[in-house]
Structures are given as structure tokens and as C-alpha cells.
Tab-separated table of C-alpha atoms and ligand atoms in Angstrom:
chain	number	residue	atom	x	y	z
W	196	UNK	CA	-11.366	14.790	8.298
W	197	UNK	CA	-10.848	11.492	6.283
W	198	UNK	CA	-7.734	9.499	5.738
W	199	UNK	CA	-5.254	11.489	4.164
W	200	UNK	CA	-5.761	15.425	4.870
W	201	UNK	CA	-5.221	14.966	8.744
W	202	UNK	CA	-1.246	15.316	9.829
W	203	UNK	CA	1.258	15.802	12.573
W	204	UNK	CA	3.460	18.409	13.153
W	205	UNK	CA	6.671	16.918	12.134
W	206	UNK	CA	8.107	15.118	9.507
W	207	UNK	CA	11.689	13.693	9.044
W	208	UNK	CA	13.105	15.086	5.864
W	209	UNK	CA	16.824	14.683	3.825
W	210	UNK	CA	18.215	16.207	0.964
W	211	UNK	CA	20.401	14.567	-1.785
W	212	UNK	CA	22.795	17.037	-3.566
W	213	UNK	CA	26.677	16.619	-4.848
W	214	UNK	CA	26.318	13.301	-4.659
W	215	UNK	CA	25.118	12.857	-1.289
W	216	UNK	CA	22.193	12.713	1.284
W	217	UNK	CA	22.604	15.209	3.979
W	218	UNK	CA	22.273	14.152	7.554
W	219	UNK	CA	18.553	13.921	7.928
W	220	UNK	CA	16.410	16.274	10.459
W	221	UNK	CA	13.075	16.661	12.256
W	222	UNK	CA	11.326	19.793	11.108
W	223	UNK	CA	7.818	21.295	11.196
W	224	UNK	CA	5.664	20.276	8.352
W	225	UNK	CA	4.698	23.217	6.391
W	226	UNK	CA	5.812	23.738	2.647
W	227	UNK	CA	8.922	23.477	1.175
W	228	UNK	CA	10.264	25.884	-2.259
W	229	UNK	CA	10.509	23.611	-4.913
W	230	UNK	CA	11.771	25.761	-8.577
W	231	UNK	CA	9.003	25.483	-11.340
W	232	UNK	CA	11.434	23.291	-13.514
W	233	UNK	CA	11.766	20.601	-11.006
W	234	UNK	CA	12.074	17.155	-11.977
W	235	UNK	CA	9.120	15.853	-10.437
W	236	UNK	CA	6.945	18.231	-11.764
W	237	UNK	CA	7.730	17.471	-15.683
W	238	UNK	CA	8.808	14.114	-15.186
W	239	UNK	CA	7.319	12.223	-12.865
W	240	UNK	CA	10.224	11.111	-10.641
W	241	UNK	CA	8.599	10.053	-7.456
W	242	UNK	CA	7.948	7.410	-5.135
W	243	UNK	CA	6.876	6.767	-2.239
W	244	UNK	CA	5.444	4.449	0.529
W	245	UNK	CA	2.472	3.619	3.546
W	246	UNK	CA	2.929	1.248	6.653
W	247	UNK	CA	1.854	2.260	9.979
W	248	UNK	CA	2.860	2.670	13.507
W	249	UNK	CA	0.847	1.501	16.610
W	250	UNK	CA	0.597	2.354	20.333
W	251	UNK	CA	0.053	-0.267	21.960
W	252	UNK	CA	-2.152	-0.673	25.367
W	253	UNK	CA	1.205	-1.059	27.441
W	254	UNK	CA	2.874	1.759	26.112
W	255	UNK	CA	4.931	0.204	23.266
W	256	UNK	CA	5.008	1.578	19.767
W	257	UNK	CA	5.100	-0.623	17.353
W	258	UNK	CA	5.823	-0.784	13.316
W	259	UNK	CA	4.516	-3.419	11.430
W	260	UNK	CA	7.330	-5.203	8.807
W	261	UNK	CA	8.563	-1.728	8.151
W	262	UNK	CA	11.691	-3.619	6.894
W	263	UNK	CA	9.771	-4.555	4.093
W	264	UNK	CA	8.404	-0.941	3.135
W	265	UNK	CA	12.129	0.363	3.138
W	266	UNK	CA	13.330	-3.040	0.824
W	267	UNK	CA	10.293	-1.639	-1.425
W	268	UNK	CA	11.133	2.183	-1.621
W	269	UNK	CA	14.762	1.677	-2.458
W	270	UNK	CA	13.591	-0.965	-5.422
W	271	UNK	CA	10.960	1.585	-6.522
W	272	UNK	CA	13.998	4.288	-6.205
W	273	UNK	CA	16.063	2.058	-8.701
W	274	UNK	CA	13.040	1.700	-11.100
W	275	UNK	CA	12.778	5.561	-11.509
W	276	UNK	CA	16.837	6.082	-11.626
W	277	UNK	CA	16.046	8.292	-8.047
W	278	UNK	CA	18.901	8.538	-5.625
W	279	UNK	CA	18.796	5.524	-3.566
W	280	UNK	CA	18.777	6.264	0.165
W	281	UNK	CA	20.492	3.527	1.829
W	282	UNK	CA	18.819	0.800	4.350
W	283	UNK	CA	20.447	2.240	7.477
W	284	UNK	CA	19.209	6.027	6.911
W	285	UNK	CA	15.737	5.375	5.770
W	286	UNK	CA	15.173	2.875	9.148
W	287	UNK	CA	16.680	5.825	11.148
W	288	UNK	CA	14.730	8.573	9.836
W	289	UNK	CA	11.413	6.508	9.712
W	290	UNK	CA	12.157	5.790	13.483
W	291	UNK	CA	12.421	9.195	14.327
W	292	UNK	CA	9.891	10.468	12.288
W	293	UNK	CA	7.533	8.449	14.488
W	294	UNK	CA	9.465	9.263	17.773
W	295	UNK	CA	9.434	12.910	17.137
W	296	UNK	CA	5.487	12.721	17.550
W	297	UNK	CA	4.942	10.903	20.153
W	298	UNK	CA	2.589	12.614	21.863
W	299	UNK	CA	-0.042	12.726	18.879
W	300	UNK	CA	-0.049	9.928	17.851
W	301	UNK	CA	-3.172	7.861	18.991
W	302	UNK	CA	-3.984	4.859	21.027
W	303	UNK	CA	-5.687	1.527	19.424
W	304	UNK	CA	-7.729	1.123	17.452
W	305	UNK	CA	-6.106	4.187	15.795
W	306	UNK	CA	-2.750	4.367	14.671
W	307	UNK	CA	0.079	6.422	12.707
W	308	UNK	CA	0.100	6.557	8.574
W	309	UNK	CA	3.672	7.295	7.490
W	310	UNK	CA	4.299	7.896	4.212
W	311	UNK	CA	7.858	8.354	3.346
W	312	UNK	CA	8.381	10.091	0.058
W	313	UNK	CA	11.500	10.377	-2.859
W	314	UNK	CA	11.322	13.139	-5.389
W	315	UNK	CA	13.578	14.330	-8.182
W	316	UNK	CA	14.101	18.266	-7.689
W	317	UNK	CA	17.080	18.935	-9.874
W	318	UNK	CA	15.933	21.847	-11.434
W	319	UNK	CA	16.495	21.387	-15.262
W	320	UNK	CA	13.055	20.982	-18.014
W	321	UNK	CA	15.811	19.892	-20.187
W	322	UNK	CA	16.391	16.565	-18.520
W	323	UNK	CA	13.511	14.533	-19.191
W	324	UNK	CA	16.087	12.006	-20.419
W	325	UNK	CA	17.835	11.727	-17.170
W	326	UNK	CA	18.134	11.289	-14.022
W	327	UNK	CA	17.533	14.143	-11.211
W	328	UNK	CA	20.869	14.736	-9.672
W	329	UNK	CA	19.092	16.142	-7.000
W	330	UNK	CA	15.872	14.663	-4.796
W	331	UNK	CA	14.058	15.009	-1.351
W	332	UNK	CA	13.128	12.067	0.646
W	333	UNK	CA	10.744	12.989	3.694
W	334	UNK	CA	8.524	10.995	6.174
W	335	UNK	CA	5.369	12.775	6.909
W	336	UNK	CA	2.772	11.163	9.282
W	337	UNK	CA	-0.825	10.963	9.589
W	338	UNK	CA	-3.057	9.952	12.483
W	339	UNK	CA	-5.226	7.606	11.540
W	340	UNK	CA	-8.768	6.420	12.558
W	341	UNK	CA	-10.214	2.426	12.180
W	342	UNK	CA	-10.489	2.072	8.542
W	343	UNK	CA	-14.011	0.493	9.151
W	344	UNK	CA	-15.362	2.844	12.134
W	345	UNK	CA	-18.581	3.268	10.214
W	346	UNK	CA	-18.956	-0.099	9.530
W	347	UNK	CA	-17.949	-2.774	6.787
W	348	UNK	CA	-19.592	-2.355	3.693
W	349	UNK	CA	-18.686	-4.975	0.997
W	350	UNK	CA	-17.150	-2.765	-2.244
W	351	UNK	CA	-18.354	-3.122	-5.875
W	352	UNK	CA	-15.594	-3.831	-8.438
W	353	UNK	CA	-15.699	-2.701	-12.033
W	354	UNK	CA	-13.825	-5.312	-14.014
W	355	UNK	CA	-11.893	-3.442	-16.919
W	356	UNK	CA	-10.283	-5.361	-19.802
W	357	UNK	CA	-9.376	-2.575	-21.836
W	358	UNK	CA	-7.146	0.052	-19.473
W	359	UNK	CA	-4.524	-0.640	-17.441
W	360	UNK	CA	-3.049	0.983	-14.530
W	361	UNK	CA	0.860	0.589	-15.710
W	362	UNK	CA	2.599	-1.732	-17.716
W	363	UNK	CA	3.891	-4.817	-17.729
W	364	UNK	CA	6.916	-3.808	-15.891
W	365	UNK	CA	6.269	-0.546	-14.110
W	366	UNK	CA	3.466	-2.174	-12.177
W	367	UNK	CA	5.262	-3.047	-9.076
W	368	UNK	CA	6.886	0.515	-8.606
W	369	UNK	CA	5.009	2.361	-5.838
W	370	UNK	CA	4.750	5.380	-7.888
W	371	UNK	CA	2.777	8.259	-8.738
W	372	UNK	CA	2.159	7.707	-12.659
W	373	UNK	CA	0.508	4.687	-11.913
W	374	UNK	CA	-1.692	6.306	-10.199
W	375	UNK	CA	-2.422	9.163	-13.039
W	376	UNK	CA	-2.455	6.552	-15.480
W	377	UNK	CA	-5.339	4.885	-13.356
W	378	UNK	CA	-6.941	7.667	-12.615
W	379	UNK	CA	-9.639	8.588	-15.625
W	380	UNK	CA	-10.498	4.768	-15.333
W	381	UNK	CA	-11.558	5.047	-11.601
W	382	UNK	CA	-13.614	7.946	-12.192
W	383	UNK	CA	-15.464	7.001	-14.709
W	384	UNK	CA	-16.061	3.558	-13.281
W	385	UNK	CA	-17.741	5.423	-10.096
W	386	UNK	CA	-20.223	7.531	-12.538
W	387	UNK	CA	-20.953	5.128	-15.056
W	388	UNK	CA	-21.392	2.511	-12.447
W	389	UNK	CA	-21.274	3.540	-9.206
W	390	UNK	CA	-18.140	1.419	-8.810
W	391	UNK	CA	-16.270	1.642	-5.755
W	392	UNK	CA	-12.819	0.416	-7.922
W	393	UNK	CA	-11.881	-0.829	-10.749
W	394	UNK	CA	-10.161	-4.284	-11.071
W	395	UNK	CA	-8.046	-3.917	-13.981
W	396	UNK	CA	-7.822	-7.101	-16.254
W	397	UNK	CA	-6.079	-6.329	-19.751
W	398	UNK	CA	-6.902	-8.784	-22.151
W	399	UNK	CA	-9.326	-10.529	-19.822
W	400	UNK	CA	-6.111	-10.945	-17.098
W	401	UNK	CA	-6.958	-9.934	-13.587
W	402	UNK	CA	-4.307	-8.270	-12.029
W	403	UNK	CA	-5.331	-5.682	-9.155
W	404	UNK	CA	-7.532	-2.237	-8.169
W	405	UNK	CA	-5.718	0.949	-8.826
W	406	UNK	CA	-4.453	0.801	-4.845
W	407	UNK	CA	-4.980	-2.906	-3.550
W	408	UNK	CA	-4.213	-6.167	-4.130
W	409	UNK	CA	-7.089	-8.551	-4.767
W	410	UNK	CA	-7.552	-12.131	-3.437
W	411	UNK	CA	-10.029	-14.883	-4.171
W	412	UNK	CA	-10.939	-17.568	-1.584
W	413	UNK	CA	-12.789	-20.853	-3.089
W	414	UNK	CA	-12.833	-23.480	-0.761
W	415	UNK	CA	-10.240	-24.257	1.203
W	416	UNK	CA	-7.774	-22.450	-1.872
W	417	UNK	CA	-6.404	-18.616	-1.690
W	418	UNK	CA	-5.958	-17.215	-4.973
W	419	UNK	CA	-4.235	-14.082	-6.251
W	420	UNK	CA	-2.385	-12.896	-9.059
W	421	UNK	CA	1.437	-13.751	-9.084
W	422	UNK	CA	4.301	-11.259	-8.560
W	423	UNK	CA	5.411	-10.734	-12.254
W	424	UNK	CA	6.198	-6.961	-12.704
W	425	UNK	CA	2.653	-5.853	-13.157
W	426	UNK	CA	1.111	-5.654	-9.593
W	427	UNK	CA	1.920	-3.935	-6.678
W	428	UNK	CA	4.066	-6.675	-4.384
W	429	UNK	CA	1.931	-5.879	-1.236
W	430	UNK	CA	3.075	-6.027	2.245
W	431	UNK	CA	-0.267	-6.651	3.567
W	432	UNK	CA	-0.880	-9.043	0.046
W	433	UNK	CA	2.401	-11.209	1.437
W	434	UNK	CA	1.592	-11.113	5.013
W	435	UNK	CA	-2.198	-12.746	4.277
W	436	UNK	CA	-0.510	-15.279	2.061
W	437	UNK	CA	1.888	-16.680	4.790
W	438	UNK	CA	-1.303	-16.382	7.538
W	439	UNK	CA	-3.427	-18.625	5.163
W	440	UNK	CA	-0.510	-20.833	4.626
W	441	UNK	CA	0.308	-21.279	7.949
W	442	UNK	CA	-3.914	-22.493	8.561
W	443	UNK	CA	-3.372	-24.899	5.844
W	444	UNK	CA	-5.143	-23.169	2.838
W	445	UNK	CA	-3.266	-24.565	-0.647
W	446	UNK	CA	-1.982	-20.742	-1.817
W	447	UNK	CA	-2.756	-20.481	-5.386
W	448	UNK	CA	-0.450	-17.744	-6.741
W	449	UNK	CA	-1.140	-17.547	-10.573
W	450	UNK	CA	-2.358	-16.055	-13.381
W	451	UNK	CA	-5.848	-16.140	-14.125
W	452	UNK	CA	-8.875	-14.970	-16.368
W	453	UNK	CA	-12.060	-12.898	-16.106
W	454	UNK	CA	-14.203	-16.020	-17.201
W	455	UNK	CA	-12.430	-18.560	-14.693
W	456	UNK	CA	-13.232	-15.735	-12.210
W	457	UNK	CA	-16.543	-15.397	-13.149
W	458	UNK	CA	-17.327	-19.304	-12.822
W	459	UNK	CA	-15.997	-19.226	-9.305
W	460	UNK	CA	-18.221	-16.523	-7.916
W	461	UNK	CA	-20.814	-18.204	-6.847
W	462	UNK	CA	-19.056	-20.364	-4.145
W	463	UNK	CA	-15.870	-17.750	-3.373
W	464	UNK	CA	-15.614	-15.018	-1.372
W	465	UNK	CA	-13.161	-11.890	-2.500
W	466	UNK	CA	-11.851	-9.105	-0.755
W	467	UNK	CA	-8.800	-6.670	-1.458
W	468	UNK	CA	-5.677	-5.834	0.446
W	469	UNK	CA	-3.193	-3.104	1.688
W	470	UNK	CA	-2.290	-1.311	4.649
W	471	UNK	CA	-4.998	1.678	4.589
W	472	UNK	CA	-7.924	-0.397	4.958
W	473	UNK	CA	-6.000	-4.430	5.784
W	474	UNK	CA	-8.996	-6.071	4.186
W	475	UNK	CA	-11.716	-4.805	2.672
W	476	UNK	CA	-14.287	-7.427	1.217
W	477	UNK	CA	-15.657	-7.374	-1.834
W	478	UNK	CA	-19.284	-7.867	-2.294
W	479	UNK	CA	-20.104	-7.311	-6.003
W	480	UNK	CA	-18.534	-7.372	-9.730
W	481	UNK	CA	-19.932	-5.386	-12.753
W	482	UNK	CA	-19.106	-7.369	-16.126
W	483	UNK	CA	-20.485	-6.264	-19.209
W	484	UNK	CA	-23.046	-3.901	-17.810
W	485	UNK	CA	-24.185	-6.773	-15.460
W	486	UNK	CA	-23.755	-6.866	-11.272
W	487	UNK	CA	-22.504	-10.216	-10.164
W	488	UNK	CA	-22.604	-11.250	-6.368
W	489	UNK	CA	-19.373	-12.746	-5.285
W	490	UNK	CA	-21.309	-15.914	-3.017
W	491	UNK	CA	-24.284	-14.484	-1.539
W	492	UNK	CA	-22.623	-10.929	-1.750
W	493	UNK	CA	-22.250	-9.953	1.633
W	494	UNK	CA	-19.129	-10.241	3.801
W	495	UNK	CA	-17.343	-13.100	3.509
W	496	UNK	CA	-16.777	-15.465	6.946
W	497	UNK	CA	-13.250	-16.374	6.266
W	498	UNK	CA	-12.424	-12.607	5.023
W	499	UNK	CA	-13.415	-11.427	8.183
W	500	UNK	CA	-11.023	-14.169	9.618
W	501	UNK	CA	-7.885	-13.198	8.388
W	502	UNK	CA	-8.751	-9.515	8.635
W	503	UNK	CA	-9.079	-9.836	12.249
W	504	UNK	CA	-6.389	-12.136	12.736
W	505	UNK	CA	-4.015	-9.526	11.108
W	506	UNK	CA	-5.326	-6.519	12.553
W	507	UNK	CA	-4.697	-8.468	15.998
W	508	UNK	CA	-1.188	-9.025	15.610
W	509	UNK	CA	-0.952	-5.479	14.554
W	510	UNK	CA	-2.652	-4.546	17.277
W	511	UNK	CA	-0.616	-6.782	20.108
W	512	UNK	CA	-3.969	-9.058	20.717
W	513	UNK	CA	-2.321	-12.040	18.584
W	514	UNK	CA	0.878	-13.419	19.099
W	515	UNK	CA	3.128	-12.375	16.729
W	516	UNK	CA	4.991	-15.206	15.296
W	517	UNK	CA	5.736	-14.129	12.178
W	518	UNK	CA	8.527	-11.568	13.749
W	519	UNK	CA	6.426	-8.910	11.897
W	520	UNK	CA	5.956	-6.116	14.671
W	521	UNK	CA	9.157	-4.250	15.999
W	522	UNK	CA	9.110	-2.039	19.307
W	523	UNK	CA	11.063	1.323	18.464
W	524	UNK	CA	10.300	3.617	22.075
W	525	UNK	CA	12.265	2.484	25.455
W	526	UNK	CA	10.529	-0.131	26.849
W	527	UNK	CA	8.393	1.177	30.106
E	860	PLP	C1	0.474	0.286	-1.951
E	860	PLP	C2	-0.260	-0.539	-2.941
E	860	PLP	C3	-0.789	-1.807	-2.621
E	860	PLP	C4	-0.777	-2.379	-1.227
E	860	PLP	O1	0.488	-2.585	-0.694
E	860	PLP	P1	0.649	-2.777	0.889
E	860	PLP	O2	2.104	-2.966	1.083
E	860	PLP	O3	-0.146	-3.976	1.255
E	860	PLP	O4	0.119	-1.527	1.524
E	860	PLP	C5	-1.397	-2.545	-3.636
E	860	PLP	N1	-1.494	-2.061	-4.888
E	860	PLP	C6	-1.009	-0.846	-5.230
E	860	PLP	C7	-1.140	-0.385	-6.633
E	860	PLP	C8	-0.388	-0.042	-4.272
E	860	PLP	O5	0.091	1.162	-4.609
């Protein structure tokens, strides 16, 4: 089964009512009763987030910057007026929600999805204008194969200056909506033109894919979009920026166009970014009907660089001075 339909057993779950989250448990993961007239349903309150969990060869599970994932779903919480689990419960329950499944979760070069999740439940159609009084939050996990076990294949890119995927704002919420507004775009980008993704650009501004962040290297420059409300503020986007940094590239954070873009294909390579797949180069843009090789469109040297350099401090074959990977079983 691909990424996404393949689970564990357990999942970590909590339940806000009266004003308050109730202790959180371990239960199997099978369905829950949600009332037709819940929140979510009609009004899209939900959030949620991805990082992943590692066994390492001597035994040690690891999560990597999971600090960061929980900063993120309590800002994306705020953003949709969602009951705000505090720090302290959400690094609990995401503990045990890996702990609890111990025994399936796979050794390298596989590893654990989590994907901790907020919804509004309060059941009430009539407030669309409110916030839910009432939400879940649950950690589900996912084992997960080597993005890339088949193989790297460079992805094709449909740039799109008309849609967008959210607004100016709304962008950097990890939400669902996003995702529906992306979603006619993506699929018609993959008929029309056998597009792997679409790299939104409204009004000729490249932002980012409907799921990834997306870098350009030129030289000895990395260059990506800045954080300004309308992109996704990637964990795995921030953790390639401070790698490259740290090897001397000049980190070009800004805004940029379609045609400056365009002029530097020829001597760039590109590639996107975020926890599912790390790094996934890009090998081809479509712009106006016409396919554009990003360098000599195959897989960029210094992409495959940093995705291996990453992957091994994920993986405990780098050392990991960044402070990025935390230990959360008993040390053997
Ligand atoms: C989750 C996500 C990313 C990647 O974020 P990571 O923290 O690197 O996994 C990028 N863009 C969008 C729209 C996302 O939802």
C-alpha cells in the first residue's frame, strides 16, 4: 500500500469540552461518532501536522525537531480560532503515541509518519461564525517505506499564475482548505499536462506546490520564497536552509518572479521540500504550454547532497549538530 492508507493500531487521542482537554489516552484506531452538524464538516475547522519517528540501528527512537511541528500546530490552532492544546500535552501525547507502537514500527530506512490532528466537533450548523467549543486532537501513525525505494525520478512542475492555493495570509496554516482550494488546480495540471505538481505563482510570484516548499540552487546561492503568510513555513524548508548555510551557500530568501526563474534555469538545479519525501528534485517546468529543463534536467548533484546529508542525520549516520533529533525510548 502507498504512503498514507497503511496504519498502526493505536493512536493517542484527547477531547476538548467545558472548557477543557481531557487527560489524553492510547486507544485502538478504528472510527470515532462524529454528529452530522459537526464543525469540521460545514466549516472547515481543522488542522493538522507530519514529522516522523525513526528506529535507529542501536535501538534508539528518534523524532526529528518535533518541537517545531508542535510550535506549528498550536499557531495553525490560533489561525482557525481551534482550542489550543498546550506545549506540554501535545509533546506528551505525541511521545506516547509513538511509544504505544513500538513494536510496529520499522527499522531504517523506514520509519513512523505521525500525523497529529485538531478538529472542531461542536455540533451546531448554526455556527459558521464561530468558534467550535468543542474539538478532537489525535495522533495517528503510519509506517512508512523510503520515499524513493523505486528510484528518484526528477518531477515536472506546472507553473500556474492564475490560481492559488490560499491567500495571502492563510498560506502558512497547515490546514485542510488549502488543500481543497488547491485541489481542482492539481488535477487538472496532471491531465492537461501530465504534471506531477503545480507551482503556484499568482501574478507571476512563485510561492510553493500545493504540499512542498520549493528551492532554487544557482551557483553557489540557495533561493526560496520568504516566510510572509503565504507559504507553508516548512520544517524540512528551515532545516535545508541552516545545512546550506552552515556549507557556506549565500541563502537567498526573497521574493521572486516567473521570468527571473525562467532565466536561471539553464544553470540551476531545483528540487522541493517536506518531510514525506525530504527532497525531491525537480527535473522539468511547463510555461505557457512549453517544457523547460531545469540545467540539463536530470537530478541535480548538489540536490542529492543535501538530501542525503539530511536524511543521514535523520537517520543517525551524520552527526547531528543542529540538536535536531531527540531520543524518546530508555536508552538500551
Ligand atoms: C506540510 C507542508 C509543507 C512542508 O512542511 P514540512 O514541515 O517540511 O513537512 C510545505 N508546504 C505545504 C503546503 C505543506 O502543507
Amino acid at each position: 500500500m502507498g504512503f498514507g492508507q497503511n496504519f498502526t493500531s493505536l493512536m493517542a487521542f484527547s477531547r476538548y469540552s467545558d472548557g477543557q482537554w481531557q487527560t489524553p489516552d492510547i486507544r485502538p484506531l478504528t472510527d470515532f461518532n462524529l454528529t452530522p452538524a459537526s464543525h469540521v464538516l460545514h466549516y472547515a475547522s481543522t488542522c493538522f501536522e507530519g514529522l516522523k519517528a525513526y528506529r535507529w540501528a542501536d535501538g534508539g527512537i528518534r523524532l526529528f525537531r518535533y518541537r517545531d511541528n508542535i510550535k506549528r500546530l498550536r499557531a495553525s490552532a490560533k489561525a482557525l480560532c481551534l482550542p489550543m492544546p498546550d506545549e506540554t500535552m501535545l509533546d506528551d501525547m505525541i511521545k506516547q503515541a509513538v511509544l504505544a507502537v513500538d513494536s510496529e514500527i520499522p527499522a531504517l530506512p523506514k520509519s513512523l509518519y505521525i500525523r497529529p490532528t485538531l478538529i472542531g466537533t461542536e455540533d451546531n450548523i448554526g455556527a459558521a461564525g464561530k468558534a467550535s467549543k468543542e474539538a478532537f486532537l489525535y495522533i495517528m501513525t503510519s509506517p512508512v517505506g523510503d520515499y524513493f525505494s523505486g528510484g528518484i525520478r526528477p518531477l515536472k512542475l506546472l507553473i500556474d499564475e492564475v490560481n492559488m492555493r490560499s491567500t495571502p495570509t492563510f498560506g502558512q496554516v497547515k490546514t485542510g482548505g488549502n488543500y481543497a482550494a488547491a485541489l481542482s488546480s492539481v488535477i487538472r495540471a496532471r491531465e492537461q499536462y501530465g504534471a506531477d505538481q503545480v507551482l503556484y505563482c499568482p501574478q507571476g510570484n512563485v510561492q510553493e506546490t500545493g504540499a512542498a516548499n520549493f528551492f532554487v540552487l544557482k551557483d553557489k546561492s540557495l533561493i526560496t520564497k520568504k516566510l510572509d503568510g503565504s507559504i507553508l513555513p516548512g520544517i524540512t524548508r528551515d532545516s535545508i536552509i541552516q545545512l546550506a548555510h552552515n556549507q557556506g551557500y549565500e541563502i537567498i530568501e526573497c521574493d521572486f518572479t516567473v521570468t527571473e526563474l525562467i532565466n536561471w534555469l539553464p544553470q540551476s538545479e531545483a528540487f522541493l521540500s517536506g518531510t514525506a519525501a525530504v527532497i525531491s528534485p525537480v527535473g522539468h517546468l511547463i510555461h505557457n504550454n512549453k517544457t523547460l529543463a531545469v540545467g540539463d534536467g536530470e537530478i541535480g548533484r548538489q540536490t542529492l547532497a543535501f538530501r542525503e546529508q539530511l536524511t543521514a542525520i535523520q537517520q543517525g549516520n551524520q552527526v547531528d549538530k543542529f540538536d535536531w533529533v531527540t531520543q524518546i525510548n530508555e536508552r538500551c
